[in-house]
Amino acid sequence: MIIVMSVNASTREISAVIARIKELGYQAHLSQGQERAIIGVIGDDRRIPDPDLFSLMNGVEKIMKVSHPYKLASREFHPNDSLVPLNGSMVGGKKVVVIAGPCSVENRTQILETAQAVKEAGATALRGGAFKPRTSPYAFQGMGEEGLELLAEAREATGLPIVTEVMEPGLVPLVAKYADVLQIGARNMQNYALLHAVGESQHTALLKRGMMSTMEELLMAAEYILSHGNERVLLCERGIRTFETYTRNTFDINAIPVLKQRTHLPVIADPSHATGKREYVAAAARAAVAAGADGLIIEVHNHPENALSDGAQSLTPEQFGKLVHDLRRLAEAVDRCM
Ligand code: PEP
Ligand code: MN
């Protein structure tokens, strides 16, 4: 249930409603919009509070039942787009941000060269995994903390903030020490202990859609993070598994407008994992921007042929530079900028 306050409701009236919600044993989440305040009543779904308890209070305009299982993530609760700060830009605003870098951090030269190249091409942030979720236990698992240290060095050298994956709740404090954005990978989208830990950390999160998850499941996963008062959540469409085999995954372009309609959270698209093949990445990236994505996360490697993970879908720095150039023109056509 959400309580929509009238445009001229006073701070005292808002506080009184919040106090009443807490007295009744629920949590109150205040969303202060430009025009009015909206208060979410959050708690056990089986006990729905009587709307009359609030409708007669001063300053209350109306009570709305939220029909979806996700509440804090819903547009009803937060009608305006959420803006998440990243490197001086606001993700979810007019600018389309570009997070770029290798799938994995492999060594010092690789990450520093790639970071410099993506910076020069106009990237907003640097990606690179130090803890890698690999299908095979025999595949390269990432450099761990040493990789995080190299990412910090790359940030120092380029000024680009770092996006890197965290796979277990116990490692959130360590990864958060180095990362500007904690990536939750597709395979961990429903790792609830991890979602709780990232929520508690109050760190910006990039939550990737599970390869076999519905959009509603993605929004429910985001709700876990939001329920800790951590409002810095970026959703990521990275392709889903279908019967098609000519691409690694099937890019669910629908997810972009659908999520933008249902949630206020920014939506990032990952054309690299969505296609799995370098030759299709640019087309999928352009489609994502045209469909309204707030940002892209793209794998770029200084020598893709030697990559220890996801080389086939990694762009060379030259290909990435050309793509950013093309995307700038496209962004303008859809009233965005890059
Ligand atoms: C990645 O970003 O390198 C990655 C492992 O992505 P996903 O979790 O979407 O498979
Ligand atoms: Mn990858």
Short mmCIF file of N, CA, C and O in Angstrom, two decimals, residues 55-158:
data_model
loop_
_atom_site.label_atom_id
_atom_site.label_comp_id
_atom_site.label_asym_id
_atom_site.label_seq_id
_atom_site.Cartn_x
_atom_site.Cartn_y
_atom_site.Cartn_z
N SER A 55 -6.46 7.29 5.72
CA SER A 55 -7.13 8.20 4.78
C SER A 55 -7.66 9.46 5.45
O SER A 55 -7.81 10.48 4.79
N LEU A 56 -7.92 9.39 6.76
CA LEU A 56 -8.46 10.58 7.42
C LEU A 56 -7.38 11.47 8.04
O LEU A 56 -7.67 12.52 8.60
N MET A 57 -6.14 11.03 7.93
CA MET A 57 -5.07 11.85 8.55
C MET A 57 -4.82 13.12 7.72
O MET A 57 -4.97 13.11 6.49
N ASN A 58 -4.40 14.16 8.40
CA ASN A 58 -4.16 15.43 7.71
C ASN A 58 -3.05 15.29 6.67
O ASN A 58 -2.03 14.65 6.93
N GLY A 59 -3.26 15.90 5.53
CA GLY A 59 -2.23 15.92 4.49
C GLY A 59 -2.27 14.72 3.55
O GLY A 59 -1.54 14.67 2.58
N VAL A 60 -3.13 13.74 3.87
CA VAL A 60 -3.18 12.54 3.01
C VAL A 60 -4.15 12.80 1.87
O VAL A 60 -5.28 13.21 2.08
N GLU A 61 -3.67 12.56 0.63
CA GLU A 61 -4.57 12.76 -0.51
C GLU A 61 -5.31 11.48 -0.86
O GLU A 61 -6.50 11.44 -0.98
N LYS A 62 -4.53 10.40 -1.03
CA LYS A 62 -5.20 9.14 -1.35
C LYS A 62 -4.32 7.95 -0.97
O LYS A 62 -3.11 8.07 -0.76
N ILE A 63 -5.01 6.83 -0.87
CA ILE A 63 -4.33 5.58 -0.54
C ILE A 63 -4.41 4.71 -1.78
O ILE A 63 -5.46 4.62 -2.41
N MET A 64 -3.27 4.11 -2.16
CA MET A 64 -3.30 3.23 -3.33
C MET A 64 -2.76 1.86 -2.95
O MET A 64 -1.75 1.76 -2.26
N LYS A 65 -3.44 0.85 -3.42
CA LYS A 65 -2.91 -0.50 -3.23
C LYS A 65 -1.92 -0.75 -4.35
O LYS A 65 -2.20 -0.45 -5.51
N VAL A 66 -0.75 -1.25 -4.03
CA VAL A 66 0.20 -1.58 -5.10
C VAL A 66 -0.10 -3.00 -5.52
O VAL A 66 -0.06 -3.93 -4.71
N SER A 67 -0.41 -3.16 -6.80
CA SER A 67 -0.88 -4.47 -7.24
C SER A 67 0.25 -5.46 -7.51
O SER A 67 0.03 -6.65 -7.57
N HIS A 68 1.48 -4.98 -7.63
CA HIS A 68 2.57 -5.92 -7.91
C HIS A 68 3.20 -6.39 -6.60
O HIS A 68 3.12 -5.70 -5.60
N PRO A 69 3.91 -7.52 -6.69
CA PRO A 69 4.58 -7.98 -5.47
C PRO A 69 5.76 -7.08 -5.09
O PRO A 69 6.18 -7.05 -3.95
N TYR A 70 6.33 -6.38 -6.08
CA TYR A 70 7.41 -5.44 -5.75
C TYR A 70 6.77 -4.08 -5.47
O TYR A 70 5.76 -3.72 -6.09
N LYS A 71 7.29 -3.39 -4.50
CA LYS A 71 6.67 -2.13 -4.07
C LYS A 71 7.65 -0.97 -4.26
O LYS A 71 7.38 -0.03 -4.98
N LEU A 72 8.78 -1.06 -3.56
CA LEU A 72 9.75 0.05 -3.61
C LEU A 72 10.31 0.22 -5.03
O LEU A 72 10.73 1.30 -5.40
N ALA A 73 10.31 -0.88 -5.79
CA ALA A 73 10.84 -0.81 -7.15
C ALA A 73 9.79 -0.27 -8.12
O ALA A 73 10.11 0.02 -9.27
N SER A 74 8.54 -0.14 -7.69
CA SER A 74 7.47 0.19 -8.64
C SER A 74 7.40 1.67 -8.96
O SER A 74 7.76 2.52 -8.15
N ARG A 75 6.90 1.94 -10.13
CA ARG A 75 6.67 3.33 -10.57
C ARG A 75 5.61 4.02 -9.71
O ARG A 75 5.65 5.22 -9.56
N GLU A 76 4.67 3.24 -9.22
CA GLU A 76 3.61 3.87 -8.40
C GLU A 76 4.22 4.52 -7.17
O GLU A 76 3.87 5.61 -6.78
N PHE A 77 5.17 3.80 -6.56
CA PHE A 77 5.79 4.30 -5.35
C PHE A 77 6.70 5.49 -5.65
O PHE A 77 6.81 6.42 -4.87
N HIS A 78 7.33 5.46 -6.78
CA HIS A 78 8.33 6.48 -7.12
C HIS A 78 8.10 6.87 -8.58
O HIS A 78 8.75 6.34 -9.49
N PRO A 79 7.15 7.77 -8.85
CA PRO A 79 6.79 8.08 -10.23
C PRO A 79 7.92 8.64 -11.09
O PRO A 79 7.98 8.37 -12.29
N ASN A 80 8.84 9.39 -10.50
CA ASN A 80 9.93 9.95 -11.30
C ASN A 80 11.07 8.94 -11.46
O ASN A 80 11.27 8.09 -10.58
N ASP A 81 11.83 9.09 -12.53
CA ASP A 81 13.00 8.22 -12.73
C ASP A 81 13.98 8.40 -11.59
O ASP A 81 14.27 9.53 -11.20
N SER A 82 14.50 7.30 -11.06
CA SER A 82 15.55 7.41 -10.05
C SER A 82 16.86 7.78 -10.75
O SER A 82 17.15 7.28 -11.83
N LEU A 83 17.62 8.62 -10.11
CA LEU A 83 18.91 9.02 -10.67
C LEU A 83 20.00 8.45 -9.78
O LEU A 83 19.99 8.64 -8.57
N VAL A 84 20.92 7.72 -10.39
CA VAL A 84 21.99 7.08 -9.62
C VAL A 84 23.32 7.71 -10.05
O VAL A 84 23.68 7.64 -11.23
N PRO A 85 24.05 8.34 -9.11
CA PRO A 85 25.29 9.01 -9.53
C PRO A 85 26.39 8.03 -9.95
O PRO A 85 26.57 6.99 -9.33
N LEU A 86 27.08 8.39 -11.04
CA LEU A 86 28.22 7.61 -11.51
C LEU A 86 29.15 8.56 -12.23
O LEU A 86 28.80 9.09 -13.29
N ASN A 87 30.31 8.78 -11.68
CA ASN A 87 31.35 9.58 -12.34
C ASN A 87 30.84 10.95 -12.82
O ASN A 87 31.03 11.32 -13.97
N GLY A 88 30.16 11.63 -11.95
CA GLY A 88 29.71 12.98 -12.31
C GLY A 88 28.46 13.00 -13.17
O GLY A 88 27.91 14.06 -13.43
N SER A 89 28.00 11.83 -13.61
CA SER A 89 26.74 11.76 -14.38
C SER A 89 25.68 11.16 -13.49
O SER A 89 25.98 10.54 -12.47
N MET A 90 24.43 11.32 -13.91
CA MET A 90 23.33 10.68 -13.20
C MET A 90 22.76 9.60 -14.11
O MET A 90 22.16 9.91 -15.14
N VAL A 91 22.95 8.34 -13.74
CA VAL A 91 22.39 7.27 -14.55
C VAL A 91 20.87 7.33 -14.38
O VAL A 91 20.37 7.40 -13.26
N GLY A 92 20.16 7.29 -15.51
CA GLY A 92 18.71 7.44 -15.45
C GLY A 92 18.28 8.82 -15.92
O GLY A 92 17.09 9.09 -16.05
N GLY A 93 19.25 9.68 -16.16
CA GLY A 93 18.97 11.02 -16.68
C GLY A 93 19.11 11.03 -18.20
O GLY A 93 19.01 9.99 -18.86
N LYS A 94 19.42 12.16 -18.74
CA LYS A 94 19.48 12.30 -20.20
C LYS A 94 20.69 11.59 -20.81
O LYS A 94 20.64 11.07 -21.91
N LYS A 95 21.76 11.53 -20.03
CA LYS A 95 22.99 10.93 -20.58
C LYS A 95 22.93 9.39 -20.54
O LYS A 95 22.56 8.80 -19.53
N VAL A 96 23.32 8.80 -21.65
CA VAL A 96 23.44 7.34 -21.71
C VAL A 96 24.86 7.01 -21.27
O VAL A 96 25.82 7.45 -21.92
N VAL A 97 25.01 6.28 -20.18
CA VAL A 97 26.36 5.99 -19.69
C VAL A 97 26.90 4.71 -20.33
O VAL A 97 26.14 3.84 -20.74
N VAL A 98 28.22 4.64 -20.42
CA VAL A 98 28.84 3.45 -21.01
C VAL A 98 29.88 2.89 -20.04
O VAL A 98 30.86 3.56 -19.71
N ILE A 99 29.64 1.67 -19.62
CA ILE A 99 30.57 0.97 -18.74
C ILE A 99 31.31 0.00 -19.65
O ILE A 99 30.67 -0.78 -20.37
N ALA A 100 32.63 0.07 -19.68
CA ALA A 100 33.35 -0.78 -20.63
C ALA A 100 34.63 -1.30 -20.01
O ALA A 100 35.21 -0.69 -19.10
N GLY A 101 35.07 -2.44 -20.49
CA GLY A 101 36.31 -3.04 -20.00
C GLY A 101 36.26 -4.53 -20.22
O GLY A 101 35.28 -5.07 -20.76
N PRO A 102 37.31 -5.22 -19.80
CA PRO A 102 37.37 -6.65 -20.07
C PRO A 102 36.39 -7.45 -19.20
O PRO A 102 35.93 -6.95 -18.18
N CYS A 103 36.12 -8.66 -19.65
CA CYS A 103 35.29 -9.55 -18.83
C CYS A 103 36.00 -9.74 -17.49
O CYS A 103 35.42 -9.51 -16.44
N SER A 104 37.28 -10.14 -17.55
CA SER A 104 38.06 -10.38 -16.34
C SER A 104 39.32 -9.52 -16.31
O SER A 104 39.91 -9.26 -17.36
N VAL A 105 39.73 -9.19 -15.11
CA VAL A 105 41.07 -8.59 -14.95
C VAL A 105 42.06 -9.75 -15.04
O VAL A 105 41.91 -10.74 -14.32
N GLU A 106 43.05 -9.62 -15.93
CA GLU A 106 43.98 -10.75 -16.15
C GLU A 106 45.40 -10.45 -15.72
O GLU A 106 46.13 -11.33 -15.28
N ASN A 107 45.82 -9.24 -15.91
CA ASN A 107 47.16 -8.81 -15.49
C ASN A 107 47.22 -7.29 -15.56
O ASN A 107 46.28 -6.65 -16.07
N ARG A 108 48.29 -6.72 -15.06
CA ARG A 108 48.41 -5.27 -14.92
C ARG A 108 48.35 -4.56 -16.29
O ARG A 108 47.60 -3.60 -16.48
N THR A 109 49.15 -5.05 -17.25
CA THR A 109 49.20 -4.39 -18.56
C THR A 109 47.82 -4.44 -19.22
O THR A 109 47.35 -3.44 -19.78
N GLN A 110 47.19 -5.60 -19.14
CA GLN A 110 45.88 -5.75 -19.80
C GLN A 110 44.88 -4.76 -19.26
O GLN A 110 44.20 -4.07 -20.02
N ILE A 111 44.78 -4.64 -17.94
CA ILE A 111 43.72 -3.79 -17.41
C ILE A 111 44.06 -2.31 -17.58
O ILE A 111 43.19 -1.50 -17.92
N LEU A 112 45.35 -1.98 -17.42
CA LEU A 112 45.72 -0.56 -17.57
C LEU A 112 45.57 -0.10 -19.02
O LEU A 112 45.04 0.98 -19.29
N GLU A 113 46.00 -0.93 -19.96
CA GLU A 113 45.87 -0.55 -21.39
C GLU A 113 44.41 -0.44 -21.80
O GLU A 113 44.01 0.50 -22.47
N THR A 114 43.63 -1.42 -21.37
CA THR A 114 42.20 -1.41 -21.76
C THR A 114 41.49 -0.23 -21.11
O THR A 114 40.68 0.44 -21.75
N ALA A 115 41.81 0.04 -19.85
CA ALA A 115 41.16 1.16 -19.14
C ALA A 115 41.46 2.47 -19.87
O ALA A 115 40.56 3.29 -20.10
N GLN A 116 42.71 2.66 -20.25
CA GLN A 116 43.10 3.88 -20.94
C GLN A 116 42.36 4.00 -22.27
O GLN A 116 41.86 5.08 -22.63
N ALA A 117 42.26 2.88 -22.97
CA ALA A 117 41.60 2.89 -24.30
C ALA A 117 40.12 3.22 -24.17
O ALA A 117 39.59 4.02 -24.94
N VAL A 118 39.43 2.62 -23.19
CA VAL A 118 37.98 2.88 -23.09
C VAL A 118 37.73 4.30 -22.59
O VAL A 118 36.77 4.95 -22.98
N LYS A 119 38.65 4.77 -21.76
CA LYS A 119 38.54 6.16 -21.29
C LYS A 119 38.64 7.12 -22.49
O LYS A 119 37.83 8.03 -22.64
N GLU A 120 39.64 6.88 -23.34
CA GLU A 120 39.83 7.76 -24.50
C GLU A 120 38.64 7.71 -25.44
O GLU A 120 38.29 8.71 -26.07
N ALA A 121 37.99 6.55 -25.51
CA ALA A 121 36.83 6.42 -26.41
C ALA A 121 35.58 7.06 -25.80
O ALA A 121 34.58 7.20 -26.48
N GLY A 122 35.64 7.41 -24.51
CA GLY A 122 34.49 8.10 -23.91
C GLY A 122 33.69 7.29 -22.91
O GLY A 122 32.54 7.64 -22.61
N ALA A 123 34.26 6.21 -22.36
CA ALA A 123 33.52 5.41 -21.37
C ALA A 123 33.30 6.21 -20.09
O ALA A 123 34.10 7.09 -19.74
N THR A 124 32.22 5.88 -19.39
CA THR A 124 31.88 6.53 -18.12
C THR A 124 32.51 5.77 -16.94
O THR A 124 32.81 6.37 -15.90
N ALA A 125 32.65 4.47 -17.10
CA ALA A 125 33.16 3.64 -16.00
C ALA A 125 33.89 2.44 -16.59
O ALA A 125 33.68 2.08 -17.75
N LEU A 126 34.73 1.83 -15.77
CA LEU A 126 35.51 0.66 -16.17
C LEU A 126 34.93 -0.60 -15.55
O LEU A 126 34.67 -0.62 -14.34
N ARG A 127 34.71 -1.62 -16.34
CA ARG A 127 34.29 -2.91 -15.81
C ARG A 127 35.45 -3.88 -15.83
O ARG A 127 36.42 -3.70 -16.59
N GLY A 128 35.37 -4.92 -15.01
CA GLY A 128 36.39 -5.97 -15.01
C GLY A 128 36.13 -6.85 -13.80
O GLY A 128 35.99 -6.36 -12.69
N GLY A 129 36.06 -8.15 -14.04
CA GLY A 129 35.77 -9.07 -12.94
C GLY A 129 37.05 -9.55 -12.29
O GLY A 129 38.01 -9.92 -12.97
N ALA A 130 37.06 -9.56 -10.96
CA ALA A 130 38.17 -10.13 -10.21
C ALA A 130 37.73 -11.47 -9.60
O ALA A 130 38.54 -12.37 -9.39
N PHE A 131 36.45 -11.58 -9.33
CA PHE A 131 35.86 -12.84 -8.88
C PHE A 131 34.88 -13.24 -9.98
O PHE A 131 33.90 -12.55 -10.23
N LYS A 132 35.19 -14.34 -10.67
CA LYS A 132 34.42 -14.69 -11.86
C LYS A 132 33.52 -15.90 -11.64
O LYS A 132 33.99 -16.94 -11.19
N PRO A 133 32.25 -15.80 -12.01
CA PRO A 133 31.36 -16.97 -11.94
C PRO A 133 31.51 -17.77 -13.23
O PRO A 133 31.00 -17.39 -14.26
N ARG A 134 32.27 -18.83 -13.23
CA ARG A 134 32.50 -19.60 -14.46
C ARG A 134 31.73 -20.90 -14.45
O ARG A 134 31.62 -21.56 -13.41
N THR A 135 31.23 -21.28 -15.59
CA THR A 135 30.45 -22.51 -15.70
C THR A 135 31.32 -23.71 -15.33
O THR A 135 30.87 -24.64 -14.68
N SER A 136 32.59 -23.66 -15.73
CA SER A 136 33.50 -24.77 -15.42
C SER A 136 34.41 -24.42 -14.24
O SER A 136 35.01 -23.34 -14.22
N PRO A 137 34.57 -25.34 -13.30
CA PRO A 137 35.48 -25.06 -12.18
C PRO A 137 36.93 -25.04 -12.62
O PRO A 137 37.81 -24.60 -11.88
N TYR A 138 37.18 -25.52 -13.85
CA TYR A 138 38.56 -25.55 -14.34
C TYR A 138 38.92 -24.29 -15.13
O TYR A 138 40.06 -24.09 -15.52
N ALA A 139 37.90 -23.46 -15.41
CA ALA A 139 38.16 -22.23 -16.16
C ALA A 139 38.73 -21.17 -15.22
O ALA A 139 38.59 -21.26 -13.99
N PHE A 140 39.36 -20.16 -15.80
CA PHE A 140 39.95 -19.04 -15.03
C PHE A 140 38.91 -18.43 -14.09
O PHE A 140 37.85 -18.00 -14.54
N GLN A 141 39.23 -18.39 -12.82
CA GLN A 141 38.24 -17.96 -11.81
C GLN A 141 38.42 -16.50 -11.39
O GLN A 141 37.71 -16.03 -10.50
N GLY A 142 39.38 -15.83 -12.00
CA GLY A 142 39.61 -14.43 -11.64
C GLY A 142 40.79 -14.30 -10.69
O GLY A 142 41.22 -15.27 -10.07
N MET A 143 41.32 -13.08 -10.58
CA MET A 143 42.54 -12.85 -9.78
C MET A 143 42.23 -12.56 -8.31
O MET A 143 43.16 -12.35 -7.52
N GLY A 144 40.96 -12.46 -7.95
CA GLY A 144 40.62 -12.18 -6.56
C GLY A 144 41.07 -10.80 -6.14
O GLY A 144 41.07 -9.85 -6.94
N GLU A 145 41.55 -10.69 -4.88
CA GLU A 145 41.89 -9.36 -4.35
C GLU A 145 42.98 -8.68 -5.17
O GLU A 145 42.98 -7.45 -5.32
N GLU A 146 43.90 -9.46 -5.71
CA GLU A 146 44.95 -8.85 -6.54
C GLU A 146 44.33 -8.13 -7.74
O GLU A 146 44.79 -7.05 -8.15
N GLY A 147 43.28 -8.73 -8.28
CA GLY A 147 42.55 -8.10 -9.40
C GLY A 147 41.89 -6.80 -8.96
O GLY A 147 41.87 -5.81 -9.69
N LEU A 148 41.36 -6.79 -7.74
CA LEU A 148 40.73 -5.57 -7.22
C LEU A 148 41.77 -4.46 -7.08
O LEU A 148 41.52 -3.30 -7.39
N GLU A 149 42.97 -4.85 -6.64
CA GLU A 149 44.04 -3.85 -6.50
C GLU A 149 44.42 -3.26 -7.85
O GLU A 149 44.66 -2.05 -7.97
N LEU A 150 44.44 -4.12 -8.88
CA LEU A 150 44.76 -3.62 -10.23
C LEU A 150 43.66 -2.70 -10.73
O LEU A 150 43.93 -1.70 -11.40
N LEU A 151 42.42 -3.01 -10.39
CA LEU A 151 41.31 -2.13 -10.79
C LEU A 151 41.46 -0.76 -10.10
O LEU A 151 41.23 0.27 -10.72
N ALA A 152 41.85 -0.79 -8.84
CA ALA A 152 42.04 0.48 -8.11
C ALA A 152 43.15 1.29 -8.78
O ALA A 152 43.06 2.52 -8.89
N GLU A 153 44.19 0.59 -9.24
CA GLU A 153 45.29 1.29 -9.93
C GLU A 153 44.79 1.88 -11.25
O GLU A 153 45.15 3.02 -11.61
N ALA A 154 43.94 1.15 -11.94
CA ALA A 154 43.39 1.65 -13.21
C ALA A 154 42.49 2.86 -12.96
O ALA A 154 42.47 3.79 -13.76
N ARG A 155 41.78 2.82 -11.85
CA ARG A 155 40.93 3.99 -11.51
C ARG A 155 41.80 5.22 -11.24
O ARG A 155 41.52 6.32 -11.69
N GLU A 156 42.87 4.97 -10.51
CA GLU A 156 43.82 6.04 -10.19
C GLU A 156 44.38 6.65 -11.48
O GLU A 156 44.48 7.87 -11.62
N ALA A 157 44.71 5.78 -12.44
CA ALA A 157 45.34 6.25 -13.68
C ALA A 157 44.36 6.96 -14.61
O ALA A 157 44.75 7.85 -15.36
N THR A 158 43.09 6.55 -14.59
CA THR A 158 42.15 7.08 -15.60
C THR A 158 41.04 7.95 -15.01
O THR A 158 40.36 8.65 -15.75
#
